[in-house]
Amino acid sequence: MSCQIIMLLLLRKEDDKRVTGGVEHISYYIPDARKEIASLGDLLGLQNEDFTLLTNHGLKQIAVEDELRLDQMLFEAVRPLFEQGLVQPQEVDMLLFTSTILQFSPHLVDPFSKIRQQFRLEHAQVLAVNQVNCAGMDFLFQITMKMLRLYPHVNGVLLVTGDKTFVKDFRYMKDSSVMADAASAAFISRQTKTNRIIDSLLTVEGTIYNGEKSLPEDLVWFQRTFAMGLIKIVRSMLKKNHLDVEHIRLLIVSNINDTTWKKVAQALKVPSERLYYPTLSEIGHAHNTDPLIHLDMAVKEGRLRQGDYFMTLTAGNGSTFGCTLFQH
């Protein structure tokens, strides 16, 4: 499926907004190894002021994978879904993948071949989307929602994401966060009534479209304004679906940093504990895996009751912002 087809899919009018699916199962792979932020000074070129800022941001350590390649990490993330019998091969019609780092697989290595062969998914169509950075998971939710609403033959979609930071310059997002290594998977079924996708939005503002090569003043502008981008997309989602922020039980967010999420909570006038990101200090910012880990933890900890509305909320360099509305 080409990028042009994706755009046509997203722009096409939906025939029945009531038809959707829900997140039925989640699994993930988080490396056991941890590196303290204080030990990364020489590697990342951190100064004393950087350590102070990161500590104030709530970051303590990051999960680091020293042995497995990303395709192997993806396999380990998917494995429990099939080996525990949570998902059957015939239930998966599509496999959607996203990553933040574009160079996610060695040259000529198909990162999905072992997954497809081992778990009998040769029939499933594979689509990789790698252009919206750490808002990629919300983009996959949006594509999945559209697929289920427009194509009756699609019954189940396997979402897979992961990143391994093998270039040291990718590890530290200046003045913001430190990147971790992890992979995750989520199975979305048309039949399930749990964690139903109600709506999904993605906005791209192009503030630092050239990434780390952007002008210094553009990077500074991004750091000062991207919290407002998160606030705007939440407000847009609420307005579009005729909801007030009081109707949202949890905002399940990625591990950017404490400072950003406190600003967002204050602007939205919600208690900071309603923004849920319990693994920030333990594993760091694991890119698009963060929201899946946090959603799984929220369900297991009983943070969501039947009928509750909740959102995932993500941001990536670019600037890209993602928000998906669910009902538990």
PDB file of C-alpha atoms in Angstrom, residues 28-31 63-79 115 160-165 180-184 289:
ATOM      1  CA  TYR A  28       5.900  -5.606  24.654  1.00  0.00           C
ATOM      2  CA  TYR A  29       9.609  -6.172  25.004  1.00  0.00           C
ATOM      3  CA  ILE A  30      11.597  -3.928  27.346  1.00  0.00           C
ATOM      4  CA  PRO A  31      15.322  -4.729  27.789  1.00  0.00           C
ATOM      5  CA  ALA A  63      16.231   0.917  29.076  1.00  0.00           C
ATOM      6  CA  VAL A  64      19.043  -0.048  26.698  1.00  0.00           C
ATOM      7  CA  GLU A  65      19.274  -3.065  24.392  1.00  0.00           C
ATOM      8  CA  ASP A  66      22.911  -4.089  23.872  1.00  0.00           C
ATOM      9  CA  GLU A  67      22.438  -7.382  22.018  1.00  0.00           C
ATOM     10  CA  LEU A  68      19.271  -7.783  19.954  1.00  0.00           C
ATOM     11  CA  ARG A  69      18.631  -6.034  16.649  1.00  0.00           C
ATOM     12  CA  LEU A  70      15.346  -4.198  16.297  1.00  0.00           C
ATOM     13  CA  ASP A  71      13.769  -6.947  14.168  1.00  0.00           C
ATOM     14  CA  GLN A  72      14.599  -9.392  16.971  1.00  0.00           C
ATOM     15  CA  MET A  73      13.101  -7.032  19.542  1.00  0.00           C
ATOM     16  CA  LEU A  74       9.924  -6.820  17.448  1.00  0.00           C
ATOM     17  CA  PHE A  75       9.733 -10.616  17.366  1.00  0.00           C
ATOM     18  CA  GLU A  76      10.027 -10.796  21.153  1.00  0.00           C
ATOM     19  CA  ALA A  77       7.275  -8.176  21.516  1.00  0.00           C
ATOM     20  CA  VAL A  78       4.880 -10.082  19.242  1.00  0.00           C
ATOM     21  CA  ARG A  79       5.690 -13.586  20.516  1.00  0.00           C
ATOM     22  CA  ILE A 115       7.215 -12.808  12.529  1.00  0.00           C
ATOM     23  CA  VAL A 160       3.863  -3.257  15.801  1.00  0.00           C
ATOM     24  CA  THR A 161       6.367  -0.602  16.821  1.00  0.00           C
ATOM     25  CA  GLY A 162       9.890  -0.389  18.139  1.00  0.00           C
ATOM     26  CA  ASP A 163      13.086   1.618  18.168  1.00  0.00           C
ATOM     27  CA  LYS A 164      16.686   0.893  18.982  1.00  0.00           C
ATOM     28  CA  THR A 165      18.901   3.940  19.299  1.00  0.00           C
ATOM     29  CA  ALA A 180      15.131   4.317  25.379  1.00  0.00           C
ATOM     30  CA  ASP A 181      15.021   1.015  23.470  1.00  0.00           C
ATOM     31  CA  ALA A 182      11.822  -1.046  23.406  1.00  0.00           C
ATOM     32  CA  ALA A 183       9.289  -2.736  21.128  1.00  0.00           C
ATOM     33  CA  SER A 184       5.576  -3.426  21.440  1.00  0.00           C
ATOM     34  CA  THR A 289       5.994   2.002  22.645  1.00  0.00           C
TER      35      THR A 289
END
